[in-house]
Coordinates of C-alpha atoms in Angstrom, one line a residue:
Chain A
M693 CA 0.0 0.0 0.0
V694 CA 3.0 2.3 -0.3
A695 CA 1.8 3.5 -3.6
A696 CA -1.3 4.9 -2.0
I697 CA 0.6 7.8 -0.5
R698 CA 1.8 10.8 -2.4
V699 CA 4.3 13.1 -1.0
P700 CA 6.0 16.1 -2.8
K701 CA 9.4 15.2 -4.1
T702 CA 11.0 18.6 -3.5
K703 CA 11.1 20.8 -0.4
R704 CA 9.8 23.7 -2.5
A705 CA 6.7 21.7 -3.5
R706 CA 6.2 20.8 0.1
R707 CA 6.4 24.3 1.2
E708 CA 3.9 25.3 -1.5
L709 CA 1.5 22.7 -0.4
L710 CA 1.8 23.7 3.2
K711 CA 0.7 27.2 2.1
H712 CA -2.5 25.6 0.8
A713 CA -3.3 24.0 4.1
P714 CA -6.4 25.2 5.9
K715 CA -5.6 27.8 8.5
L716 CA -7.2 28.8 11.7
V717 CA -7.2 32.5 10.8
E718 CA -7.2 32.9 7.1
T719 CA -5.2 35.3 5.1
G720 CA -6.7 36.9 2.0
K721 CA -8.5 34.9 -0.7
K722 CA -6.9 34.5 -4.1
T723 CA -8.8 35.3 -7.2
L724 CA -8.9 33.3 -10.4
I725 CA -9.8 35.2 -13.5
L726 CA -10.7 33.2 -16.7
H727 CA -12.9 33.3 -19.7
G728 CA -15.0 30.9 -21.9
T729 CA -14.7 30.1 -25.5
K730 CA -15.9 33.4 -26.7
T731 CA -15.3 36.9 -25.2
S732 CA -16.0 40.4 -26.4
A733 CA -13.5 43.3 -26.4
V734 CA -15.4 44.8 -23.5
L735 CA -15.2 41.6 -21.5
N736 CA -11.5 41.2 -22.2
S737 CA -10.9 44.7 -20.9
V738 CA -13.1 44.1 -17.9
L739 CA -11.2 41.0 -16.9
S740 CA -7.8 42.6 -17.4
D741 CA -8.9 45.6 -15.3
I742 CA -10.1 43.4 -12.5
Y743 CA -6.8 41.5 -12.7
H744 CA -5.0 44.8 -12.6
L745 CA -6.9 45.9 -9.5
K746 CA -6.2 42.5 -7.8
R747 CA -2.8 41.9 -9.2
D748 CA -1.2 41.1 -5.8
N749 CA -3.5 38.2 -5.2
A750 CA -4.9 36.9 -8.4
V751 CA -4.3 34.4 -11.2
K752 CA -5.4 35.1 -14.7
Y753 CA -5.8 32.4 -17.3
T754 CA -5.5 33.6 -20.9
K755 CA -6.5 30.5 -22.8
K756 CA -10.1 29.7 -23.9
N757 CA -11.9 27.4 -21.5
D758 CA -14.4 24.9 -22.8
N759 CA -17.0 23.2 -20.7
I760 CA -17.4 25.8 -18.0
R761 CA -21.0 26.4 -17.2
P762 CA -21.1 27.0 -13.5
F763 CA -24.9 27.2 -13.2
E764 CA -25.5 23.9 -15.0
N765 CA -25.1 20.5 -13.4
G766 CA -21.6 19.1 -14.1
G767 CA -20.4 22.4 -15.7
E768 CA -18.6 23.4 -12.6
S769 CA -16.1 20.5 -12.4
S770 CA -13.3 22.1 -14.3
L771 CA -13.8 25.3 -12.4
E772 CA -13.4 23.4 -9.1
F773 CA -10.3 21.8 -10.5
F774 CA -8.8 25.1 -11.4
S775 CA -9.7 26.4 -8.0
L776 CA -7.9 23.5 -6.4
K777 CA -4.9 23.8 -8.7
T778 CA -4.3 27.5 -8.2
D779 CA -5.6 27.6 -4.6
C780 CA -8.1 30.3 -5.5
S781 CA -11.4 30.7 -3.8
L782 CA -12.8 33.7 -5.7
I783 CA -13.7 33.2 -9.3
V784 CA -14.3 35.7 -12.0
Y785 CA -15.4 34.0 -15.2
G786 CA -16.3 36.0 -18.4
S787 CA -18.2 34.7 -21.3
H788 CA -20.0 36.3 -24.3
S789 CA -23.0 34.8 -26.1
K790 CA -26.0 36.0 -28.0
K791 CA -28.3 35.2 -25.1
R792 CA -26.1 36.7 -22.5
P793 CA -23.8 39.3 -23.9
N794 CA -20.8 40.5 -21.8
N795 CA -21.5 38.0 -19.1
L796 CA -19.5 38.0 -15.9
I797 CA -19.9 35.2 -13.3
L798 CA -18.6 36.0 -9.9
G799 CA -18.3 33.0 -7.7
R800 CA -16.9 31.8 -4.4
T801 CA -15.7 28.4 -3.4
Y802 CA -15.5 26.7 -0.1
D803 CA -13.1 23.8 0.2
H804 CA -12.7 24.1 -3.6
H805 CA -16.3 23.4 -4.2
I806 CA -18.7 26.1 -5.5
Y807 CA -20.2 28.0 -2.6
D808 CA -22.3 30.6 -4.4
L809 CA -22.6 32.3 -7.8
V810 CA -23.8 35.6 -9.2
E811 CA -24.1 36.3 -12.8
V812 CA -24.0 39.9 -14.0
G813 CA -24.1 41.5 -17.4
V814 CA -21.6 44.4 -18.0
E815 CA -23.0 47.6 -19.5
N816 CA -21.8 51.2 -19.9
Y817 CA -18.2 50.1 -19.3
K818 CA -15.4 52.6 -19.1
S819 CA -11.9 51.1 -18.9
M820 CA -9.1 52.3 -16.7
E821 CA -7.1 53.6 -19.6
S822 CA -9.9 56.0 -20.6
Y823 CA -9.5 58.0 -17.4
V824 CA -7.1 60.9 -17.3
Y825 CA -6.0 62.0 -13.9
D826 CA -2.9 63.0 -12.0
K827 CA -0.8 59.8 -11.8
K828 CA 0.4 60.7 -8.3
L829 CA -3.0 59.9 -7.1
A830 CA -3.0 56.4 -8.5
P831 CA -3.8 53.9 -5.8
K832 CA -1.0 51.7 -4.7
L833 CA -1.1 47.9 -5.3
G834 CA -2.5 46.0 -2.4
S835 CA -3.8 48.9 -0.4
K836 CA -6.9 48.3 1.8
P837 CA -9.9 49.8 0.0
F838 CA -12.8 51.7 1.4
F839 CA -16.3 50.7 0.3
A840 CA -19.4 52.8 -0.2
F841 CA -22.7 51.1 -0.9
I842 CA -25.5 53.4 -1.8
G843 CA -29.2 52.7 -2.3
E844 CA -32.1 51.0 -0.6
H845 CA -32.1 48.1 -3.2
F846 CA -29.1 46.6 -1.5
E847 CA -31.4 45.7 1.3
S848 CA -34.7 45.1 -0.4
S849 CA -33.6 43.1 -3.4
E850 CA -32.4 39.6 -2.7
E851 CA -30.0 39.6 -5.7
L852 CA -28.3 42.9 -4.9
K853 CA -28.0 41.9 -1.3
H854 CA -26.1 38.8 -2.5
L855 CA -24.1 40.8 -5.0
K856 CA -23.0 43.3 -2.3
E857 CA -21.6 40.5 -0.2
V858 CA -19.8 39.0 -3.2
L859 CA -18.3 42.3 -4.3
L860 CA -17.1 43.1 -0.8
D861 CA -15.5 39.7 -0.6
L862 CA -13.9 40.1 -4.0
F863 CA -12.3 43.4 -3.5
R864 CA -11.7 43.9 0.2
G865 CA -8.5 41.9 0.4
E866 CA -7.1 40.6 3.6
V867 CA -8.8 41.2 6.9
I868 CA -6.2 43.1 8.9
D869 CA -5.7 44.2 12.5
N870 CA -3.5 47.2 11.9
L871 CA -3.9 49.8 9.2
N872 CA -1.5 52.4 8.2
L873 CA -3.4 55.6 7.9
A874 CA -1.0 56.9 5.3
G875 CA -1.9 54.0 3.0
V876 CA -5.6 54.9 2.7
D877 CA -5.9 55.7 -1.0
R878 CA -8.9 54.0 -2.8
I879 CA -12.6 53.5 -2.6
Y880 CA -15.1 51.3 -4.4
V881 CA -18.4 53.0 -4.9
C882 CA -21.4 50.8 -5.6
T883 CA -24.8 52.4 -6.3
A884 CA -28.0 50.4 -6.7
I885 CA -29.7 52.3 -9.5
S886 CA -32.5 49.8 -10.0
P887 CA -33.5 46.5 -8.3
T888 CA -31.2 44.6 -10.6
T889 CA -28.5 47.1 -11.5
V890 CA -25.5 48.3 -9.7
Y891 CA -23.4 51.2 -10.9
M892 CA -19.8 50.4 -9.8
M893 CA -16.9 52.7 -9.9
H894 CA -13.4 52.9 -8.5
C895 CA -12.0 56.1 -7.2
A896 CA -8.8 57.3 -5.6
L897 CA -9.0 59.0 -2.2
R898 CA -7.4 62.3 -1.7
L899 CA -6.9 63.3 1.9
K900 CA -7.1 67.1 2.3
R901 CA -6.2 69.1 5.3
S902 CA -9.2 70.3 7.2
G903 CA -7.6 71.9 10.3
T904 CA -8.6 68.9 12.4
P905 CA -7.0 65.5 12.9
I906 CA -9.7 64.1 10.6
P907 CA -8.8 64.9 6.9
R908 CA -11.4 65.9 4.4
M909 CA -12.0 63.2 1.8
E910 CA -12.0 64.0 -1.9
L911 CA -12.8 61.4 -4.6
V912 CA -11.1 61.3 -8.0
E913 CA -12.4 58.7 -10.4
V914 CA -9.7 56.5 -11.7
G915 CA -11.7 53.7 -13.3
P916 CA -12.9 51.3 -14.2
S917 CA -16.6 52.0 -14.0
M918 CA -19.5 49.8 -15.2
D919 CA -23.1 48.8 -14.7
L920 CA -23.6 45.3 -13.4
V921 CA -27.0 43.9 -14.2
V922 CA -27.8 40.8 -12.2
R923 CA -28.9 37.9 -14.3
R924 CA -28.8 34.6 -12.5
H925 CA -27.6 33.9 -9.0
R926 CA -27.3 30.9 -6.7
L927 CA -27.2 31.4 -2.9
P928 CA -25.2 29.0 -0.8
V929 CA -26.8 25.9 0.7
E930 CA -27.8 26.7 4.2
S931 CA -25.8 23.9 5.8
L932 CA -22.7 24.8 3.9
K933 CA -23.1 28.4 4.8
K934 CA -23.2 27.5 8.5
E935 CA -20.1 25.4 8.0
A936 CA -18.3 28.2 6.2
M937 CA -19.2 30.9 8.7
K938 CA -17.2 29.2 11.4
T939 CA -14.4 31.3 12.8
A940 CA -11.3 30.7 14.9
E941 CA -13.4 31.3 18.0
H942 CA -15.4 28.2 17.2
A943 CA -12.2 26.2 17.2
K944 CA -10.8 27.7 20.3
K945 CA -14.0 27.7 22.2
M946 CA -13.2 26.9 25.8
K947 CA -15.3 24.1 27.3
N948 CA -16.4 24.2 30.9
V949 CA -15.5 27.8 31.4
T950 CA -18.2 30.3 32.2
K951 CA -18.1 33.9 33.2
D952 CA -20.0 35.1 36.1
P953 CA -20.6 38.8 36.8
V954 CA -20.0 38.4 40.5
Q955 CA -17.5 35.6 40.7
G956 CA -15.6 36.3 37.5
K957 CA -14.2 33.4 35.5
L958 CA -15.5 30.0 36.6
G959 CA -14.3 26.6 35.5
K960 CA -15.7 23.1 35.9
V961 CA -13.3 20.4 36.5
Y962 CA -14.1 16.8 35.7
M963 CA -11.9 14.1 37.1
P964 CA -11.6 11.1 34.9
D965 CA -12.4 7.7 36.4
Q966 CA -9.4 6.7 38.4
Q967 CA -8.5 3.3 37.1
V968 CA -6.5 1.8 39.9
G969 CA -5.9 -1.5 38.1
K970 CA -4.1 0.2 35.3
L971 CA -1.9 2.4 37.4
T972 CA 1.8 2.1 36.8
L973 CA 3.3 1.6 40.2
S974 CA 6.8 2.2 41.4
N975 CA 8.4 0.0 44.0
D976 CA 8.2 2.4 46.9
I977 CA 4.5 2.9 47.3
K978 CA 3.6 5.3 50.0
G979 CA 0.6 3.2 51.0
L980 CA 2.7 0.4 52.5
K981 CA 4.2 0.6 55.9
R982 CA 7.8 1.4 55.9
E983 CA 8.9 -2.0 57.2
R984 CA 7.0 -3.9 54.5
R985 CA 8.1 -1.4 51.9
E986 CA 11.7 -1.9 52.7
A987 CA 11.3 -5.7 53.0
K988 CA 9.8 -5.7 49.5
K989 CA 12.7 -3.6 48.2
N990 CA 15.3 -5.9 49.7
K991 CA 13.6 -8.9 48.4
E992 CA 13.7 -7.6 44.8
H993 CA 17.2 -6.5 45.2
S994 CA 18.3 -9.9 46.3
K995 CA 16.5 -11.4 43.3
K996 CA 18.4 -9.3 41.0
Q997 CA 21.7 -10.2 42.6
K998 CA 20.7 -13.9 42.2
V999 CA 20.1 -13.5 38.5
N1000 CA 23.4 -11.7 37.8
P1001 CA 25.9 -14.4 38.7
E1002 CA 24.2 -16.8 36.3
Chain B
M32 CA -13.8 71.5 12.8
A33 CA -16.7 73.0 10.9
E34 CA -16.3 70.5 8.1
G35 CA -16.1 67.6 10.5
A36 CA -19.3 68.8 12.0
A37 CA -20.9 69.2 8.6
A38 CA -20.2 65.6 7.8
T39 CA -21.8 64.2 11.0
P40 CA -25.5 64.5 9.9
A41 CA -24.7 62.4 6.8
A42 CA -22.9 59.8 9.0
S43 CA -26.0 59.4 11.1
S44 CA -28.0 57.8 8.3
C45 CA -25.4 55.2 7.3
E46 CA -24.0 52.0 8.7
V47 CA -20.2 51.9 9.1
D48 CA -18.3 48.7 9.2
L49 CA -14.9 49.8 10.3
G50 CA -13.3 46.3 10.0
N51 CA -14.0 46.3 6.2
L52 CA -13.7 50.1 5.9
M53 CA -17.2 50.0 4.5
A54 CA -20.1 52.4 4.8
Y55 CA -23.6 51.6 3.6
D56 CA -26.4 54.1 3.1
P57 CA -29.7 52.2 2.8
S58 CA -31.9 55.3 2.9
H59 CA -30.6 57.1 -0.2
H60 CA -32.7 56.8 -3.2
V61 CA -31.2 57.4 -6.7
A62 CA -33.5 58.9 -9.3
T63 CA -32.5 57.0 -12.3
A64 CA -35.1 57.7 -14.9
A65 CA -34.6 61.4 -15.0
A66 CA -30.9 61.6 -14.6
S67 CA -28.4 61.4 -17.5
R68 CA -25.2 59.4 -17.1
E69 CA -23.1 62.4 -16.1
E70 CA -25.7 63.6 -13.5
L71 CA -25.8 60.1 -12.1
R72 CA -22.1 60.0 -11.8
Q73 CA -22.0 63.3 -10.0
E74 CA -24.7 62.3 -7.6
C75 CA -22.9 59.0 -6.8
L76 CA -19.6 60.8 -6.3
Q77 CA -21.1 63.3 -4.0
K78 CA -22.9 60.7 -1.9
A79 CA -19.8 58.5 -1.9
T80 CA -17.7 61.4 -0.6
E81 CA -20.1 61.7 2.3
L82 CA -19.8 58.0 3.0
A83 CA -16.0 58.0 2.7
Q84 CA -16.0 60.9 5.1
A85 CA -18.1 58.9 7.5
V86 CA -15.7 56.0 7.5
A87 CA -12.7 58.4 7.8
N88 CA -14.4 60.1 10.8
S89 CA -14.5 56.9 12.8
L90 CA -11.2 55.7 11.4
F91 CA -9.2 58.7 12.2
A92 CA -10.8 58.9 15.6
L93 CA -9.1 55.6 16.6
P94 CA -6.0 56.1 18.7
P95 CA -3.0 55.9 16.4
S96 CA 0.4 54.6 17.3
E97 CA 3.3 56.3 15.6
D98 CA 5.4 54.2 13.3
R99 CA 8.3 55.1 11.0
D100 CA 6.0 54.6 8.0
G101 CA 3.0 56.6 9.3
P102 CA 0.3 56.4 12.0
I103 CA -1.0 52.9 12.6
V104 CA -4.4 52.2 14.0
H105 CA -5.9 49.1 15.4
L106 CA -9.0 48.1 13.4
P107 CA -11.9 46.3 15.1
P108 CA -13.0 43.0 13.6
P109 CA -15.5 43.3 10.7
T110 CA -19.2 43.3 11.5
I111 CA -20.2 41.9 8.1
R112 CA -19.0 38.3 8.3
L113 CA -18.0 36.6 5.1
P114 CA -17.5 32.9 4.6
R115 CA -14.2 31.1 5.0
E116 CA -12.2 29.8 2.1
K117 CA -11.4 26.4 3.6
H118 CA -12.6 24.4 6.6
L119 CA -11.1 24.9 10.0
P120 CA -8.0 22.8 10.5
K121 CA -8.9 19.5 12.1
P122 CA -7.0 18.1 15.0
K123 CA -4.7 15.2 14.2
P124 CA -5.9 11.9 15.9
P125 CA -3.2 10.5 18.2
T126 CA -1.1 7.7 16.8
K127 CA -1.2 4.2 18.2
W128 CA 2.1 4.8 20.0
E129 CA 0.8 8.1 21.5
L130 CA -2.3 6.3 22.8
F131 CA -0.2 3.5 24.3
A132 CA 2.3 6.0 25.8
K133 CA -0.6 7.8 27.4
A134 CA -2.1 4.7 28.9
K135 CA 1.2 3.7 30.3
G136 CA 2.1 7.1 31.5
I137 CA 5.2 7.4 29.3
T138 CA 6.3 10.9 28.7
K139 CA 8.6 12.2 26.0
R140 CA 12.0 13.2 27.0
K141 CA 14.7 15.0 25.1
K142 CA 17.6 13.0 23.8
N143 CA 21.0 14.4 22.8
K144 CA 21.5 14.7 19.1
R145 CA 25.1 13.6 19.5
E146 CA 26.6 10.9 21.5
W147 CA 30.1 9.5 22.2
D148 CA 30.9 6.6 20.0
E149 CA 33.2 4.1 21.7
Q150 CA 34.0 2.3 18.4
T151 CA 35.5 5.3 16.6
Q152 CA 36.2 7.4 19.7
S153 CA 34.4 10.4 18.4
W154 CA 31.1 12.3 18.8
K155 CA 28.5 11.1 16.4
R156 CA 24.8 11.7 15.6
T157 CA 22.4 9.2 17.3
Y158 CA 20.6 8.5 14.0
G159 CA 20.9 8.7 10.3
Y160 CA 24.0 8.7 8.2
D161 CA 27.3 8.1 10.1
R162 CA 25.5 7.5 13.3
V163 CA 26.7 6.0 16.6
N164 CA 27.2 2.2 16.4
D165 CA 26.9 2.3 12.6
D166 CA 27.1 -1.0 10.7
K167 CA 30.3 0.0 9.0
D168 CA 32.0 0.9 12.3
V169 CA 31.4 -2.5 13.9
P170 CA 34.3 -4.7 13.0
I171 CA 33.7 -7.5 15.5
I172 CA 30.6 -8.9 17.0
D173 CA 31.0 -11.1 20.1
A174 CA 29.8 -14.6 19.7
K175 CA 27.0 -15.7 22.0
A176 CA 26.0 -19.1 23.3
T177 CA 22.7 -18.8 21.5
D178 CA 24.3 -18.1 18.1
E179 CA 23.5 -20.7 15.4
P180 CA 26.4 -21.9 13.3
G181 CA 26.4 -20.8 9.7
V182 CA 24.6 -17.6 10.2
D183 CA 26.4 -14.4 9.4
P184 CA 25.9 -12.1 12.4
F185 CA 26.6 -9.0 10.3
A186 CA 24.0 -9.9 7.7
Q187 CA 21.6 -10.7 10.5
R188 CA 22.2 -7.3 12.1
R189 CA 21.5 -5.6 8.8
Q190 CA 18.4 -7.6 8.2
E191 CA 17.0 -6.9 11.7
K192 CA 17.5 -3.2 11.2
K193 CA 15.8 -3.4 7.8
K194 CA 12.8 -5.2 9.4
R195 CA 12.5 -2.5 12.1
V196 CA 12.5 0.2 9.5
E197 CA 9.8 -1.6 7.4
K198 CA 7.7 -2.1 10.5
Q199 CA 7.9 1.5 11.4
E200 CA 6.9 2.5 7.8
K201 CA 3.9 0.2 8.1
N202 CA 2.9 1.8 11.4
R203 CA 3.3 5.2 9.9
L204 CA 1.0 4.4 7.0
E205 CA -1.6 3.0 9.4
N206 CA -1.5 6.2 11.4
L207 CA -1.8 8.3 8.2
K208 CA -4.8 6.2 7.1
K209 CA -6.4 6.8 10.5
A210 CA -5.8 10.5 10.1
A211 CA -7.2 10.5 6.6
K212 CA -10.4 9.0 7.8
V213 CA -11.0 11.9 10.1
G214 CA -9.8 14.3 7.3
A215 CA -6.8 15.5 9.3
L216 CA -4.1 14.4 6.9
P217 CA -1.0 16.8 6.8
S218 CA -1.6 18.9 3.8
H219 CA 1.6 17.9 2.0
I220 CA 0.5 14.2 2.0
Q221 CA -2.2 12.9 -0.2
L222 CA -3.6 9.4 -0.3
A223 CA -3.6 8.6 -4.0
A224 CA -6.8 6.5 -3.6
R225 CA -8.5 9.5 -2.1
A226 CA -8.1 12.0 -4.9
L227 CA -10.3 15.0 -4.2
P228 CA -13.8 14.3 -5.4
I229 CA -15.0 17.1 -7.6
T230 CA -18.7 17.3 -8.1
G231 CA -19.7 15.9 -11.5
T232 CA -16.5 14.2 -12.3
K233 CA -15.6 10.5 -12.6
A234 CA -14.8 10.2 -8.9
D235 CA -18.4 11.0 -8.2
L236 CA -19.7 8.1 -10.4
P237 CA -20.1 4.6 -9.1
K238 CA -17.0 2.5 -9.2
K239 CA -16.3 0.1 -12.0
S240 CA -17.3 -3.4 -11.0
R241 CA -14.4 -5.6 -10.2
K242 CA -13.7 -9.1 -11.6
E243 CA -14.7 -10.5 -8.2
D244 CA -18.1 -8.8 -8.3
L245 CA -18.8 -10.1 -11.8
E246 CA -17.9 -13.6 -10.7
N247 CA -20.2 -13.4 -7.7
V248 CA -23.1 -12.2 -9.9
A249 CA -22.4 -15.0 -12.5
G250 CA -22.5 -17.5 -9.7
M251 CA -25.8 -16.2 -8.4
A252 CA -27.3 -16.2 -11.8
S253 CA -26.2 -19.8 -12.6
S254 CA -27.8 -21.1 -9.4
A255 CA -31.1 -19.2 -10.0
T256 CA -32.9 -22.1 -11.6
A257 CA -35.5 -24.4 -10.1
S258 CA -32.8 -27.0 -9.6
G259 CA -30.4 -24.6 -8.1
G260 CA -28.2 -24.8 -11.1
K261 CA -27.6 -28.5 -10.7
F262 CA -28.3 -29.6 -14.3
D263 CA -26.9 -26.5 -16.0
E264 CA -23.8 -26.7 -18.1
K265 CA -20.9 -24.9 -16.5
L266 CA -19.1 -22.3 -18.7
P267 CA -15.4 -22.6 -19.1
G268 CA -13.7 -20.9 -16.1
E269 CA -16.9 -20.5 -14.1
K270 CA -16.5 -21.1 -10.5
P271 CA -19.1 -22.5 -8.1
P272 CA -21.0 -19.8 -6.1
K273 CA -19.2 -18.7 -3.1
H274 CA -21.9 -19.1 -0.5
P275 CA -24.1 -21.9 -1.6
G276 CA -26.9 -23.1 0.6
K277 CA -28.2 -22.0 3.9
H278 CA -26.1 -20.6 6.7
R279 CA -27.4 -22.7 9.5
K280 CA -25.7 -22.4 12.8
F281 CA -25.6 -25.2 15.3
L282 CA -24.8 -24.6 18.9
P283 CA -21.8 -26.6 20.2
V284 CA -22.7 -29.9 21.7
A285 CA -20.0 -29.9 24.3
E286 CA -20.7 -28.0 27.5
G287 CA -18.6 -25.2 28.6
K288 CA -18.5 -21.4 29.1
G289 CA -19.8 -18.8 26.7
M290 CA -21.1 -20.4 23.5
G291 CA -21.0 -23.9 25.1
N292 CA -23.4 -22.6 27.7
L293 CA -25.8 -21.1 25.2
E294 CA -27.7 -24.3 24.4
K295 CA -28.3 -24.9 28.1
Q296 CA -29.6 -21.4 28.5
Q297 CA -32.0 -21.7 25.5
N298 CA -33.4 -25.0 26.9
D299 CA -33.7 -23.5 30.3
K300 CA -35.7 -20.6 29.0
I301 CA -38.2 -22.9 27.2
L302 CA -38.6 -25.2 30.2
N303 CA -39.1 -22.3 32.5
S304 CA -41.9 -20.9 30.5
L305 CA -43.5 -24.3 30.2
L306 CA -43.2 -25.1 33.9
A307 CA -44.1 -21.6 35.1
R308 CA -47.1 -21.7 37.5
N309 CA -49.4 -19.7 35.3
S310 CA -48.4 -21.2 32.1
D311 CA -51.9 -22.0 31.1
E312 CA -53.0 -18.4 31.6
Q313 CA -50.2 -17.0 29.4
L314 CA -51.5 -15.1 26.4
D315 CA -49.6 -15.5 23.1
V316 CA -50.4 -12.1 21.5
G317 CA -49.3 -13.0 18.0
K318 CA -51.5 -16.1 18.0
A319 CA -54.5 -14.2 19.4
I320 CA -54.2 -11.6 16.6
T321 CA -54.1 -14.2 13.9
M322 CA -57.1 -16.0 15.3
Y323 CA -59.0 -12.7 15.4
K324 CA -58.0 -11.9 11.8
V325 CA -59.1 -15.3 10.6
K326 CA -62.4 -15.0 12.3
K327 CA -63.0 -11.6 10.7
E328 CA -62.1 -12.9 7.3
K329 CA -64.6 -15.7 7.6
Q330 CA -67.3 -13.3 8.6
R331 CA -66.5 -11.1 5.6
R332 CA -66.7 -14.0 3.2
K333 CA -70.0 -14.9 4.6
D334 CA -71.4 -11.4 4.0
K335 CA -70.0 -11.4 0.5
A336 CA -71.9 -14.5 -0.4
T337 CA -75.2 -13.0 0.7
F338 CA -74.9 -9.7 -1.2
P339 CA -72.6 -10.4 -4.1
K340 CA -73.8 -7.7 -6.6
S341 CA -74.0 -4.7 -4.4
D342 CA -70.7 -5.5 -3.0
K343 CA -69.1 -5.2 -6.3
L344 CA -70.4 -1.8 -7.0
K345 CA -69.7 0.0 -3.8
P346 CA -67.9 -2.4 -1.5
Q347 CA -66.6 0.1 1.0
K348 CA -69.7 2.2 1.6
K349 CA -71.9 -0.8 2.0
S350 CA -69.8 -2.3 4.7
L351 CA -69.7 0.9 6.6
K352 CA -73.5 1.3 6.5
K353 CA -74.0 -2.2 7.7
S354 CA -71.8 -1.8 10.6
S355 CA -73.6 1.4 11.6
K356 CA -76.9 -0.4 11.4
K357 CA -75.7 -3.2 13.5
K358 CA -74.5 -0.8 16.2
A359 CA -77.9 0.9 16.1

């Protein structure tokens, strides 16, 4: 059964695999960007812009991909394989067809299986190159973005509620404890302009002096901007969602410890059954009387001596 | 200060999630139909500036700690919780040795990496290449009384070592399999048989039937005749079915403990029930039910014989009516 086990042959491959291991506190999710057999010029540009925005933590495939139909049964298999191969859990898949022009599928995976999907159509797209602005303002790679969600549809419409979560997950980057205030330089603005449409734009933040410690914010649009029209969407399965929402606290949860407002921290202590029969006993048991104990010791000692001459 | 104050009323109508640096204004309504694209853009930018200001207000209010690269603030955890990417790491089950050591109260203790080697008079590693008491450093092995003539002690020594290594490898694989069952395999190791099942792929489909399964089925089919396959011609290479006939179990005749005692117990039970004081009063519920059913069936047949035609048309209703009449 030796053949049943596969171990990396090089240390480098081993290290790489260890990086893929599930962690208690996760670092940022990686994004996989790919397209189907047919794409339009608009979609190509959208995909490369998204890749540009997420360059620090994304993988972009440039070849055509057959057989990817995430919403259909069996059409997600190669997507899941790519997710496993590249260790990406956010997926941006572009396709273009007569029925669904400029189609963008945003998906997430859990344990390399599809978790949820949102399909959006891209309209009124303006690429990053078309914006002219002072390049000093350009947001730095990997900076933590701000988010602004505007509009009541994000709460009332089921699809947009879902899209909001997916967009936030896609662009927010790593969850961090400490933030350098000097590195605040970008914001994603998402406006719900109808129950199915979100107007999304990307702006640079300019911190202006205001005479107080809190600077005055100024937005400069740096692109891209587009309308996302929700087409199909698939919410996560409830049981899977519950599983995926577990945090490190669930793992570390202390058993038998309670907090009391009066007494403070309280603990319950359970003593396991004392199995006297299985105890490993030494020669000098305190339970015996000293004379007997010594007699026993002497007896054993003499035994050993008897054995040795033989 | 005036600008900061001006931003506060806007901030009151929005939700701020400082962990994600996000602000959400659910109350704002965008008039789409009337506005042109440029107007819409302006409106969005203006509203977004307000929201960004709201985030900044709470962000810059956090106490910063000075760093060489700039002021650093400690962010609270995000309020909007997003799903994990992978499951929580599962704890590794203890190995067989660890279980044994725990039961016996054996604790790990540190060993020196290097030890003094008497053979070569130098410090050497305790394990691995060029270790203490290495095969190549042992020129002479003392003969013992138990030694068999004709056996090379050096070859024997090598073989024993090889056996120990193989045994350890076997144990390691066992432990890995146990860990794989729980799903707590170290991530750099994969059991080849347990390739990740991806939904909709071959791994998901039922396994291809093995030769053994086919033989079993063939055996079953050949014996599925009235004569139990006695007079059928056997195909070339066909084997007799694996489990022919009944699986009757007889209790051991000889008396003894455990299984041997079982027959005695069974007989005791029967005798006890027979010889019990109120054995004649005992009610066999199963028998009573069958008797009752048979009686009812007879009654039904009798009724059927008396009203055959009507019964055919509306059998259920009729019977109901009759019973009600009887009761009345």
